[in-house]
Short mmCIF file of C-alpha atoms in Angstrom, two decimals:
data_model
loop_
_atom_site.label_atom_id
_atom_site.label_comp_id
_atom_site.label_asym_id
_atom_site.label_seq_id
_atom_site.Cartn_x
_atom_site.Cartn_y
_atom_site.Cartn_z
CA MET A 1 51.20 -13.93 -6.13
CA ALA A 2 47.86 -15.41 -4.82
CA HIS A 3 45.73 -12.24 -3.13
CA THR A 4 42.26 -11.04 -1.67
CA THR A 5 40.71 -8.55 -2.36
CA ALA A 6 38.64 -6.55 0.41
CA PRO A 7 35.16 -6.77 -0.60
CA PRO A 8 34.08 -2.77 -1.33
CA ALA A 9 32.03 -0.88 2.02
CA PHE A 10 28.90 -0.18 1.33
CA PRO A 11 26.48 1.64 1.12
CA MET A 12 28.48 3.75 -1.55
CA GLU A 13 28.11 7.52 -2.43
CA ARG A 14 26.49 9.51 -4.24
CA ASP A 15 28.21 11.87 -6.72
CA ALA A 16 27.25 15.57 -5.39
CA ARG A 17 27.10 16.95 -8.88
CA CYS A 18 24.44 14.32 -9.87
CA PRO A 19 22.12 14.75 -6.81
CA PHE A 20 19.09 12.69 -8.97
CA ASP A 21 21.89 9.31 -9.50
CA PRO A 22 21.77 6.65 -7.35
CA PRO A 23 25.94 5.91 -6.72
CA SER A 24 28.62 5.33 -9.78
CA ALA A 25 30.20 3.03 -8.22
CA LEU A 26 26.87 0.71 -7.69
CA LEU A 27 25.58 1.23 -11.16
CA ASP A 28 29.98 0.09 -11.83
CA LEU A 29 28.94 -3.09 -10.24
CA GLN A 30 25.41 -3.75 -11.40
CA GLN A 31 27.99 -4.34 -14.46
CA SER A 32 31.04 -5.95 -13.21
CA ALA A 33 29.66 -7.60 -10.26
CA PRO A 34 25.70 -7.65 -10.67
CA ILE A 35 25.78 -10.51 -7.31
CA THR A 36 28.68 -9.86 -4.86
CA ARG A 37 29.99 -9.22 -1.32
CA VAL A 38 29.99 -5.70 0.03
CA ARG A 39 31.44 -4.80 3.95
CA ILE A 40 28.87 -3.25 6.08
CA TRP A 41 28.89 -0.68 9.08
CA ASN A 42 29.43 -4.20 11.84
CA GLY A 43 32.10 -6.23 9.85
CA SER A 44 30.09 -8.27 8.00
CA GLU A 45 29.91 -9.35 4.32
CA PRO A 46 26.53 -10.11 2.47
CA TRP A 47 25.26 -10.12 -1.01
CA LEU A 48 24.87 -7.12 -3.12
CA VAL A 49 22.47 -7.82 -5.60
CA THR A 50 22.46 -4.96 -7.47
CA ARG A 51 20.54 -6.30 -11.68
CA HIS A 52 16.48 -5.49 -11.56
CA GLU A 53 16.48 -8.69 -12.42
CA ASP A 54 17.86 -11.30 -9.96
CA ILE A 55 16.50 -8.55 -7.51
CA ARG A 56 12.28 -9.45 -8.07
CA ALA A 57 13.91 -13.15 -7.73
CA VAL A 58 15.26 -12.27 -4.19
CA LEU A 59 12.53 -10.61 -2.69
CA SER A 60 9.66 -12.47 -4.18
CA HIS A 61 11.73 -16.03 -3.20
CA PRO A 62 9.38 -18.70 -1.01
CA ALA A 63 12.75 -19.05 1.45
CA ILE A 64 14.05 -15.56 1.29
CA SER A 65 13.69 -13.69 5.18
CA SER A 66 12.56 -10.44 6.87
CA ASP A 67 12.83 -11.40 10.40
CA THR A 68 14.88 -8.73 11.80
CA ASP A 69 15.20 -10.54 14.77
CA ASN A 70 17.64 -13.50 13.23
CA PRO A 71 21.12 -12.45 14.09
CA ASP A 72 22.32 -12.35 10.14
CA PHE A 73 19.83 -9.98 9.42
CA PRO A 74 21.88 -7.07 7.50
CA HIS A 75 20.74 -4.38 9.07
CA GLN A 76 21.40 -0.44 7.79
CA SER A 77 23.07 0.55 11.55
CA ALA A 78 23.06 0.00 14.54
CA ALA A 79 20.50 3.25 15.15
CA ILE A 80 18.32 0.90 12.85
CA GLN A 81 18.47 -2.75 14.34
CA ALA A 82 17.61 -0.92 17.99
CA ARG A 83 14.42 1.11 16.03
CA ARG A 84 14.01 -2.44 13.99
CA LYS A 85 13.68 -4.62 17.94
CA ARG A 86 11.87 -2.01 20.07
CA ALA A 87 8.74 -2.02 17.42
CA LYS A 88 8.42 -5.29 15.47
CA SER A 89 5.75 -5.47 13.35
CA PHE A 90 4.70 -8.10 10.70
CA PHE A 91 6.25 -5.65 8.13
CA THR A 92 9.91 -7.09 9.19
CA SER A 93 8.36 -10.81 10.21
CA ASP A 94 7.49 -14.07 7.93
CA GLY A 95 5.01 -16.17 7.27
CA PRO A 96 1.44 -16.49 7.70
CA VAL A 97 0.60 -15.67 11.30
CA GLU A 98 3.67 -13.45 12.03
CA HIS A 99 2.83 -11.45 8.33
CA ASP A 100 0.53 -13.06 6.46
CA GLU A 101 -2.38 -12.77 8.71
CA PRO A 102 -1.71 -8.49 10.20
CA ARG A 103 -1.18 -7.71 7.16
CA ARG A 104 -4.54 -9.11 5.57
CA VAL A 105 -6.28 -6.87 8.93
CA LEU A 106 -4.56 -3.47 7.13
CA ALA A 107 -5.02 -4.29 2.96
CA ARG A 108 -7.87 -3.36 3.16
CA ASP A 109 -7.73 0.40 4.32
CA PHE A 110 -5.40 0.50 1.21
CA THR A 111 -7.04 -0.73 -1.61
CA ALA A 112 -7.15 0.87 -4.89
CA LYS A 113 -10.09 1.25 -4.88
CA ARG A 114 -10.33 2.92 -1.55
CA MET A 115 -7.46 4.35 -2.10
CA GLN A 116 -9.35 6.16 -5.86
CA ALA A 117 -12.00 6.86 -3.94
CA LEU A 118 -9.92 9.87 -1.63
CA ARG A 119 -8.61 11.59 -5.36
CA GLU A 120 -11.05 13.89 -4.20
CA HIS A 121 -9.80 15.13 -1.25
CA ILE A 122 -6.73 15.41 -2.03
CA GLN A 123 -7.54 17.35 -5.50
CA THR A 124 -9.09 19.95 -2.40
CA ILE A 125 -6.24 18.67 0.56
CA THR A 126 -3.32 19.80 -2.47
CA ASP A 127 -5.70 23.23 -3.46
CA LYS A 128 -5.77 24.57 -0.10
CA LEU A 129 -2.68 24.08 0.51
CA LEU A 130 -1.39 25.96 -2.85
CA ASP A 131 -3.52 28.72 -2.51
CA ASP A 132 -1.83 29.00 0.93
CA MET A 133 1.29 29.24 -0.53
CA LEU A 134 0.18 31.29 -2.80
CA ALA A 135 -1.00 33.96 -0.63
CA GLY A 136 2.54 33.90 1.20
CA PRO A 137 5.61 35.37 0.24
CA LYS A 138 8.30 33.91 -1.84
CA PRO A 139 10.86 32.26 -2.42
CA VAL A 140 8.96 29.67 0.20
CA ASP A 141 10.57 25.85 1.69
CA LEU A 142 8.41 23.44 -0.64
CA VAL A 143 9.09 20.51 1.85
CA GLU A 144 7.35 22.70 4.01
CA ALA A 145 4.73 24.69 2.58
CA PHE A 146 3.26 21.71 0.39
CA ALA A 147 5.18 18.38 0.03
CA LEU A 148 5.26 17.57 3.82
CA PRO A 149 1.75 18.49 5.03
CA VAL A 150 0.53 16.60 2.07
CA PRO A 151 0.82 13.26 2.72
CA SER A 152 0.91 14.23 6.56
CA LEU A 153 -2.85 15.53 6.72
CA MET A 154 -3.88 12.40 4.49
CA ILE A 155 -2.63 9.83 6.49
CA CYS A 156 -3.41 11.08 9.71
CA GLU A 157 -7.29 11.82 8.27
CA LEU A 158 -7.11 7.76 7.25
CA LEU A 159 -5.64 6.76 10.88
CA GLY A 160 -7.67 9.65 13.03
CA VAL A 161 -4.58 10.97 14.43
CA PRO A 162 -5.04 14.85 15.50
CA TYR A 163 -2.74 17.51 13.00
CA SER A 164 -1.87 19.05 16.07
CA ALA A 165 0.45 16.18 16.73
CA GLN A 166 2.16 16.38 13.78
CA ASP A 167 5.50 18.58 14.72
CA SER A 168 6.08 15.32 17.45
CA PHE A 169 5.45 13.23 15.03
CA HIS A 170 7.63 14.47 12.35
CA SER A 171 10.55 15.39 15.12
CA LEU A 172 10.36 12.23 16.18
CA THR A 173 10.45 10.59 13.22
CA LYS A 174 13.08 12.32 12.21
CA ALA A 175 15.61 10.15 14.80
CA PHE A 176 14.55 7.58 12.76
CA VAL A 177 16.14 8.44 9.55
CA ASP A 178 18.68 11.20 10.03
CA ARG A 179 22.02 8.98 9.26
CA ALA A 180 23.07 10.03 12.56
CA SER A 181 20.79 9.51 15.19
CA THR A 182 22.22 7.18 18.31
CA PRO A 183 20.26 3.48 18.73
CA GLU A 184 19.58 5.38 22.22
CA ASP A 185 17.75 8.48 20.07
CA THR A 186 15.56 6.36 17.70
CA VAL A 187 14.19 3.47 20.50
CA ALA A 188 13.26 6.58 22.82
CA ALA A 189 11.34 8.41 19.86
CA THR A 190 10.33 4.59 19.57
CA ASP A 191 8.82 4.57 22.80
CA GLN A 192 7.23 7.77 22.62
CA LEU A 193 5.52 7.76 19.36
CA LEU A 194 4.32 4.70 20.36
CA GLU A 195 2.62 5.58 24.13
CA LEU A 196 1.41 8.25 21.69
CA LEU A 197 -0.46 5.86 19.60
CA SER A 198 -0.98 3.45 21.96
CA GLY A 199 -3.06 5.73 24.10
CA LEU A 200 -5.03 6.98 20.74
CA LEU A 201 -6.11 3.38 20.84
CA ASP A 202 -7.11 3.20 23.96
CA LYS A 203 -9.41 5.75 23.77
CA LYS A 204 -11.20 4.84 20.15
CA VAL A 205 -11.75 1.44 22.25
CA THR A 206 -14.62 4.15 24.06
CA GLU A 207 -14.40 7.17 21.70
CA PRO A 208 -14.43 5.70 17.78
CA ALA A 209 -14.36 6.83 15.30
CA ASP A 210 -15.08 6.89 11.58
CA ASP A 211 -11.02 5.71 10.27
CA LEU A 212 -8.64 3.38 10.41
CA LEU A 213 -7.20 3.22 14.70
CA SER A 214 -10.87 3.08 15.75
CA ARG A 215 -11.28 -0.28 13.10
CA LEU A 216 -8.58 -1.50 14.87
CA ALA A 217 -9.48 -0.46 18.84
CA GLN A 218 -12.94 -1.97 17.89
CA GLU A 219 -12.61 -4.68 15.67
CA GLN A 220 -9.03 -6.44 17.17
CA LEU A 221 -8.51 -4.63 20.82
CA LYS A 222 -12.18 -4.60 22.73
CA PRO A 223 -12.35 -7.89 21.68
CA GLY A 224 -8.45 -8.91 22.80
CA ILE A 225 -7.63 -10.71 19.33
CA ARG A 226 -4.91 -8.80 18.80
CA SER A 227 -2.90 -6.53 22.08
CA LEU A 228 -2.51 -2.79 21.80
CA ASP A 229 1.23 -3.25 22.13
CA GLU A 230 0.88 -5.19 18.74
CA LEU A 231 -1.64 -3.17 16.95
CA ALA A 232 0.45 0.51 17.91
CA LYS A 233 3.67 -0.93 16.63
CA MET A 234 1.19 -1.38 12.93
CA ALA A 235 0.24 1.99 13.24
CA LEU A 236 3.72 3.24 14.10
CA LEU A 237 4.72 1.29 10.52
CA LEU A 238 1.85 3.12 8.84
CA LEU A 239 2.55 6.88 9.92
CA THR A 240 5.90 7.04 9.57
CA ALA A 241 5.70 5.12 6.87
CA GLY A 242 2.80 6.90 5.40
CA HIS A 243 4.47 10.33 5.60
CA GLU A 244 8.20 10.92 4.66
CA THR A 245 9.16 8.62 2.15
CA SER A 246 6.06 10.90 -0.56
CA ALA A 247 6.96 13.73 1.16
CA ASN A 248 10.68 13.15 -0.60
CA MET A 249 9.16 11.84 -3.28
CA ILE A 250 7.01 15.80 -4.15
CA ALA A 251 10.17 17.74 -3.30
CA LEU A 252 12.60 15.38 -5.33
CA GLY A 253 9.71 14.95 -7.81
CA THR A 254 9.22 18.83 -7.91
CA ALA A 255 13.58 19.37 -8.65
CA ALA A 256 13.78 16.40 -10.77
CA LEU A 257 11.25 18.27 -13.37
CA LEU A 258 12.06 22.03 -12.95
CA THR A 259 15.52 20.57 -14.31
CA HIS A 260 14.54 18.68 -17.75
CA PRO A 261 12.63 21.15 -18.97
CA ASP A 262 11.35 19.25 -22.21
CA GLN A 263 9.70 16.93 -19.90
CA LEU A 264 8.17 19.83 -17.19
CA GLU A 265 6.55 20.27 -20.31
CA LYS A 266 5.02 17.66 -20.73
CA VAL A 267 3.67 17.49 -17.74
CA ARG A 268 2.25 21.62 -17.12
CA SER A 269 0.74 20.60 -20.74
CA THR A 270 -1.69 17.52 -20.04
CA ASP A 271 -5.17 16.77 -18.81
CA ASP A 272 -4.23 12.90 -19.28
CA PRO A 273 -4.76 10.57 -16.51
CA ALA A 274 -2.93 8.11 -18.23
CA LEU A 275 0.69 10.34 -18.96
CA ILE A 276 0.51 11.68 -15.48
CA ALA A 277 0.13 7.69 -13.82
CA SER A 278 3.04 6.87 -16.72
CA THR A 279 4.96 10.45 -14.89
CA VAL A 280 4.57 9.61 -11.74
CA GLU A 281 6.12 5.80 -11.66
CA GLU A 282 8.66 7.27 -14.14
CA LEU A 283 9.58 9.63 -10.75
CA LEU A 284 9.45 6.83 -8.97
CA ARG A 285 11.75 5.29 -10.49
CA TYR A 286 13.70 7.66 -11.56
CA LEU A 287 13.88 8.98 -7.80
CA THR A 288 13.81 5.84 -5.75
CA VAL A 289 14.42 8.16 -2.56
CA VAL A 290 14.80 4.20 -1.00
CA HIS A 291 17.81 4.36 -1.49
CA SER A 292 19.88 2.58 1.45
CA GLY A 293 18.94 -1.21 -0.09
CA LEU A 294 16.39 -3.80 0.65
CA ARG A 295 17.52 -6.43 3.97
CA ARG A 296 16.90 -9.71 3.49
CA VAL A 297 18.20 -13.07 5.12
CA ALA A 298 18.56 -16.05 3.02
CA GLY A 299 16.09 -18.42 5.16
CA GLU A 300 17.75 -21.85 3.08
CA ASP A 301 20.25 -22.89 0.30
CA ILE A 302 19.37 -20.31 -2.49
CA GLN A 303 19.97 -20.22 -6.01
CA ILE A 304 20.41 -16.53 -6.99
CA GLY A 305 21.00 -15.26 -10.77
CA GLY A 306 23.83 -18.60 -10.97
CA ARG A 307 24.84 -18.34 -7.94
CA LEU A 308 24.26 -20.15 -5.01
CA ILE A 309 23.35 -18.20 -1.59
CA ARG A 310 23.64 -20.53 1.89
CA LYS A 311 21.01 -20.12 4.67
CA GLY A 312 22.32 -17.01 7.00
CA GLU A 313 23.42 -15.26 4.45
CA GLY A 314 22.28 -11.66 4.15
CA ILE A 315 21.36 -9.74 0.99
CA ILE A 316 21.25 -5.87 0.56
CA CYS A 317 18.96 -5.37 -2.74
CA PRO A 318 19.63 -1.18 -3.32
CA ILE A 319 16.51 -0.69 -5.23
CA ASP A 320 17.81 2.47 -7.29
CA THR A 321 20.05 1.01 -8.69
CA ALA A 322 17.95 -1.75 -10.19
CA ASN A 323 15.90 0.96 -11.49
CA TRP A 324 18.78 2.46 -13.81
CA ASP A 325 18.77 -1.09 -15.14
CA ALA A 326 18.90 -0.90 -19.14
CA SER A 327 18.47 -4.73 -19.31
CA ALA A 328 14.40 -3.08 -18.01
CA PHE A 329 13.76 -0.01 -18.96
CA GLU A 330 15.42 0.79 -22.06
CA THR A 331 12.69 -0.63 -23.93
CA ASP A 332 14.37 1.13 -27.12
CA ALA A 333 18.37 3.05 -27.86
CA THR A 334 16.45 6.40 -27.01
CA LEU A 335 15.69 6.27 -23.74
CA PRO A 336 18.43 5.45 -22.16
CA ALA A 337 17.48 4.21 -18.44
CA ASP A 338 19.74 7.07 -16.75
CA ASP A 339 17.47 9.35 -18.57
CA LEU A 340 14.35 11.05 -16.55
CA ASP A 341 11.39 9.83 -19.48
CA VAL A 342 7.82 10.49 -18.50
CA THR A 343 6.63 8.64 -21.21
CA ARG A 344 8.50 5.25 -20.03
CA PRO A 345 6.36 2.42 -19.85
CA ALA A 346 8.54 1.72 -15.87
CA ARG A 347 5.20 1.00 -13.78
CA HIS A 348 7.63 -2.73 -13.67
CA HIS A 349 10.23 -0.78 -11.36
CA LEU A 350 10.51 -1.87 -7.67
CA ALA A 351 10.73 0.94 -6.41
CA PHE A 352 7.69 -0.20 -3.79
CA GLY A 353 10.03 -2.86 -3.19
CA PHE A 354 8.73 -6.23 -4.32
CA GLY A 355 7.52 -9.26 -2.78
CA VAL A 356 4.91 -10.02 -0.06
CA HIS A 357 6.26 -7.04 1.95
CA GLN A 358 5.44 -4.30 -0.56
CA CYS A 359 4.63 -0.53 0.03
CA LEU A 360 1.46 -1.74 1.69
CA GLY A 361 0.40 2.58 1.10
CA GLN A 362 1.36 2.21 -2.46
CA GLN A 363 -2.40 3.08 -4.39
CA LEU A 364 -2.02 5.67 -1.64
CA ALA A 365 0.91 7.41 -3.13
CA ARG A 366 0.15 6.32 -6.54
CA VAL A 367 -2.62 8.68 -5.69
CA GLU A 368 -1.15 11.51 -3.90
CA LEU A 369 1.61 12.08 -6.68
CA GLN A 370 -0.98 11.81 -9.01
CA VAL A 371 -3.48 14.77 -7.80
CA VAL A 372 -0.06 16.29 -6.90
CA PHE A 373 1.81 16.19 -10.08
CA SER A 374 -1.10 16.91 -12.43
CA THR A 375 -2.29 20.34 -10.33
CA LEU A 376 1.30 21.89 -8.95
CA PHE A 377 2.26 22.22 -12.22
CA ARG A 378 -1.02 23.72 -13.99
CA ARG A 379 -1.45 26.02 -11.37
CA ILE A 380 1.77 27.43 -10.77
CA PRO A 381 2.76 27.51 -14.39
CA THR A 382 5.93 29.96 -13.72
CA LEU A 383 7.27 27.74 -10.60
CA ALA A 384 11.19 27.94 -10.62
CA LEU A 385 13.77 26.50 -8.11
CA ALA A 386 15.01 29.72 -6.78
CA GLU A 387 17.68 28.43 -5.83
CA PRO A 388 20.99 26.39 -8.00
CA LEU A 389 20.51 22.94 -8.17
CA GLY A 390 23.99 22.38 -6.81
CA ASP A 391 22.95 24.66 -3.80
CA ILE A 392 20.35 22.82 -2.43
CA HIS A 393 20.45 20.82 0.10
CA PHE A 394 20.52 16.91 -0.72
CA LYS A 395 19.51 14.30 2.29
CA HIS A 396 22.91 12.38 1.56
CA ASP A 397 22.68 11.88 5.57
CA MET A 398 19.10 10.22 5.83
CA SER A 399 18.25 6.75 5.16
CA ILE A 400 15.39 7.90 2.85
CA TYR A 401 16.78 10.52 0.30
CA GLY A 402 14.70 13.67 -0.57
CA ALA A 403 16.29 17.07 0.05
CA HIS A 404 16.09 18.68 3.63
CA SER A 405 14.28 22.09 1.93
CA LEU A 406 13.48 23.23 -1.15
CA LEU A 407 12.92 27.20 -2.07
CA VAL A 408 10.60 27.49 -4.93
CA THR A 409 9.73 30.90 -6.44
CA TRP A 410 7.37 31.61 -9.07
CA MET B 1 -7.12 -17.09 -21.84
CA LYS B 2 -7.60 -18.69 -17.78
CA ILE B 3 -6.63 -16.78 -14.63
CA HIS B 4 -5.89 -18.03 -11.34
CA ILE B 5 -5.38 -16.75 -8.41
CA ASP B 6 -3.72 -17.95 -5.60
CA GLU B 7 -6.00 -16.22 -3.01
CA ALA B 8 -3.27 -17.67 0.20
CA LYS B 9 -0.60 -15.33 -1.39
CA CYS B 10 -1.94 -12.62 -2.28
CA VAL B 11 -0.66 -9.45 -0.03
CA GLY B 12 -3.88 -7.36 -1.13
CA GLY B 13 -1.10 -4.83 -3.20
CA GLY B 14 -3.59 -3.99 -5.45
CA GLN B 15 -1.30 -4.60 -8.47
CA CYS B 16 -3.37 -6.06 -10.98
CA VAL B 17 -6.63 -3.90 -10.21
CA VAL B 18 -4.60 -0.88 -11.13
CA ALA B 19 -2.89 -2.96 -14.57
CA ALA B 20 -5.97 -4.18 -14.87
CA PRO B 21 -8.93 -2.89 -13.16
CA GLU B 22 -11.97 -4.82 -16.07
CA VAL B 23 -10.62 -8.16 -15.14
CA PHE B 24 -9.42 -7.77 -11.01
CA ASP B 25 -11.70 -6.32 -7.80
CA GLN B 26 -9.41 -5.89 -4.53
CA ARG B 27 -12.04 -8.06 -1.71
CA ASP B 28 -13.68 -5.61 1.06
CA GLU B 29 -12.42 -6.83 4.43
CA ASP B 30 -9.41 -7.92 3.63
CA GLY B 31 -8.06 -6.71 0.05
CA VAL B 32 -6.93 -10.19 -1.67
CA ALA B 33 -7.61 -10.62 -4.84
CA PHE B 34 -10.39 -11.88 -7.31
CA LEU B 35 -11.57 -11.91 -10.90
CA LEU B 36 -14.90 -9.70 -12.40
CA MET B 37 -14.88 -11.46 -15.04
CA GLU B 38 -13.25 -15.37 -16.67
CA ASN B 39 -13.24 -15.23 -19.25
CA PRO B 40 -11.60 -12.07 -20.73
CA GLY B 41 -11.46 -10.62 -23.76
CA SER B 42 -8.50 -10.95 -26.19
CA GLU B 43 -7.47 -6.77 -25.61
CA LEU B 44 -7.33 -7.26 -22.57
CA HIS B 45 -4.73 -9.91 -22.14
CA ALA B 46 -1.84 -7.73 -22.76
CA SER B 47 -2.48 -6.17 -18.64
CA VAL B 48 -4.12 -9.31 -17.55
CA GLN B 49 0.00 -10.27 -18.65
CA GLU B 50 1.29 -7.23 -16.75
CA ALA B 51 -0.95 -7.26 -13.70
CA ALA B 52 0.47 -11.46 -13.54
CA LEU B 53 3.78 -9.76 -13.56
CA LEU B 54 3.24 -6.66 -11.65
CA CYS B 55 2.01 -9.07 -8.88
CA PRO B 56 4.30 -9.01 -6.41
CA ALA B 57 3.30 -12.30 -4.80
CA VAL B 58 3.80 -13.71 -7.92
CA ALA B 59 0.11 -14.75 -7.23
CA ILE B 60 -1.44 -15.15 -10.35
CA ALA B 61 -0.81 -17.58 -13.27
CA VAL B 62 -1.88 -17.12 -16.14
CA ALA B 63 -2.52 -19.73 -19.28
CA GLU B 64 -3.36 -19.33 -22.72
CA ARG B 65 -5.72 -21.95 -24.43
#
């Protein structure tokens, strides 16, 4: 008897006993059906593409669209759809005028060499936070004491946002990533953040300082090249993208290294910048905190992995799964892709995405993570988890993965 | 080795500078990549190939000659 099977529901759950692994159902599909239909929250059935090579092909395809206003765009949830609509920026647009030009307005502030030049300052911030942590009681929540402040301080300084505004930024941006948020929650949080950033941009027209928002105010807002609304949305993107992801990488990376003692020993005992750099790339690959799948829609009929995807069909690219693809990362049999190995050549991971929308702040994230992981275990050689791995509250309920808190001692 | 950067495609991700800092840099005004040398020596060929592979915008073309 002929029958059709309904596509599996997406997203899939991680196994709570393996908190660093992508959902096993996704790894299975990568083997058995690397390009297949899934059903999402709104009943639509976009394509799910799970292999590294195919995701690279999708994300770098000239006919692929990131336009979140496209009615066929496979959004993560109603709440995220509402936020994307309210905060629509170049990041969720296509083409030379709507995407490429505004991106270039910001790209100069995040070049590889500018970010390298921040290394010493990031080191100072890192050392100070660890001094404070070591002077305080233990155990301590590493997320609050260290993982969140490092990237938050940096992005606030770069943008010129007062760090005193951090508490409201954190609680408002939490609404963005909480899978329990309603559309009303995310739109209200977006409105408040845009108002805050608009106020800052406005002020920096007359009172500029040496920061990114001042530059946008002077070069873009004052001469009327871009509107206050557009610039506030660009600033919002930088602010939210700039701390949530790196903070989660710091906490999750620490948990991963503390539970892989052989790898930890290599990191703790090295002063080789190349090994620290490869450690960071491997942690980005292995942990891939952006775990909800990058979303796209086909702007024309395209061929991916020998399959036809028609114009208007949605595509989901779970980069966490692609980053565990043995065909891309298992260069020899002693190095399985599902193991953490800090010496692995992993720079071709997709943790920052791929294609023209690849993370603008990736070189900042790299330097932050390199400083953090070269410092943390050297300064605190006895650092240890203060709770069993199974008791840690991992962010299964958030669109960016990580740990809600991470109790550590020394 | 002949390297070509498609400036119109470049999105300023800086991957090429990380992979081959001797060969690539980014313009101060917009982050667009440019070449520091036209004919890198053979000791740099592997890192130039990696830069081309890592470029998210597929804006770097490399031809051996």
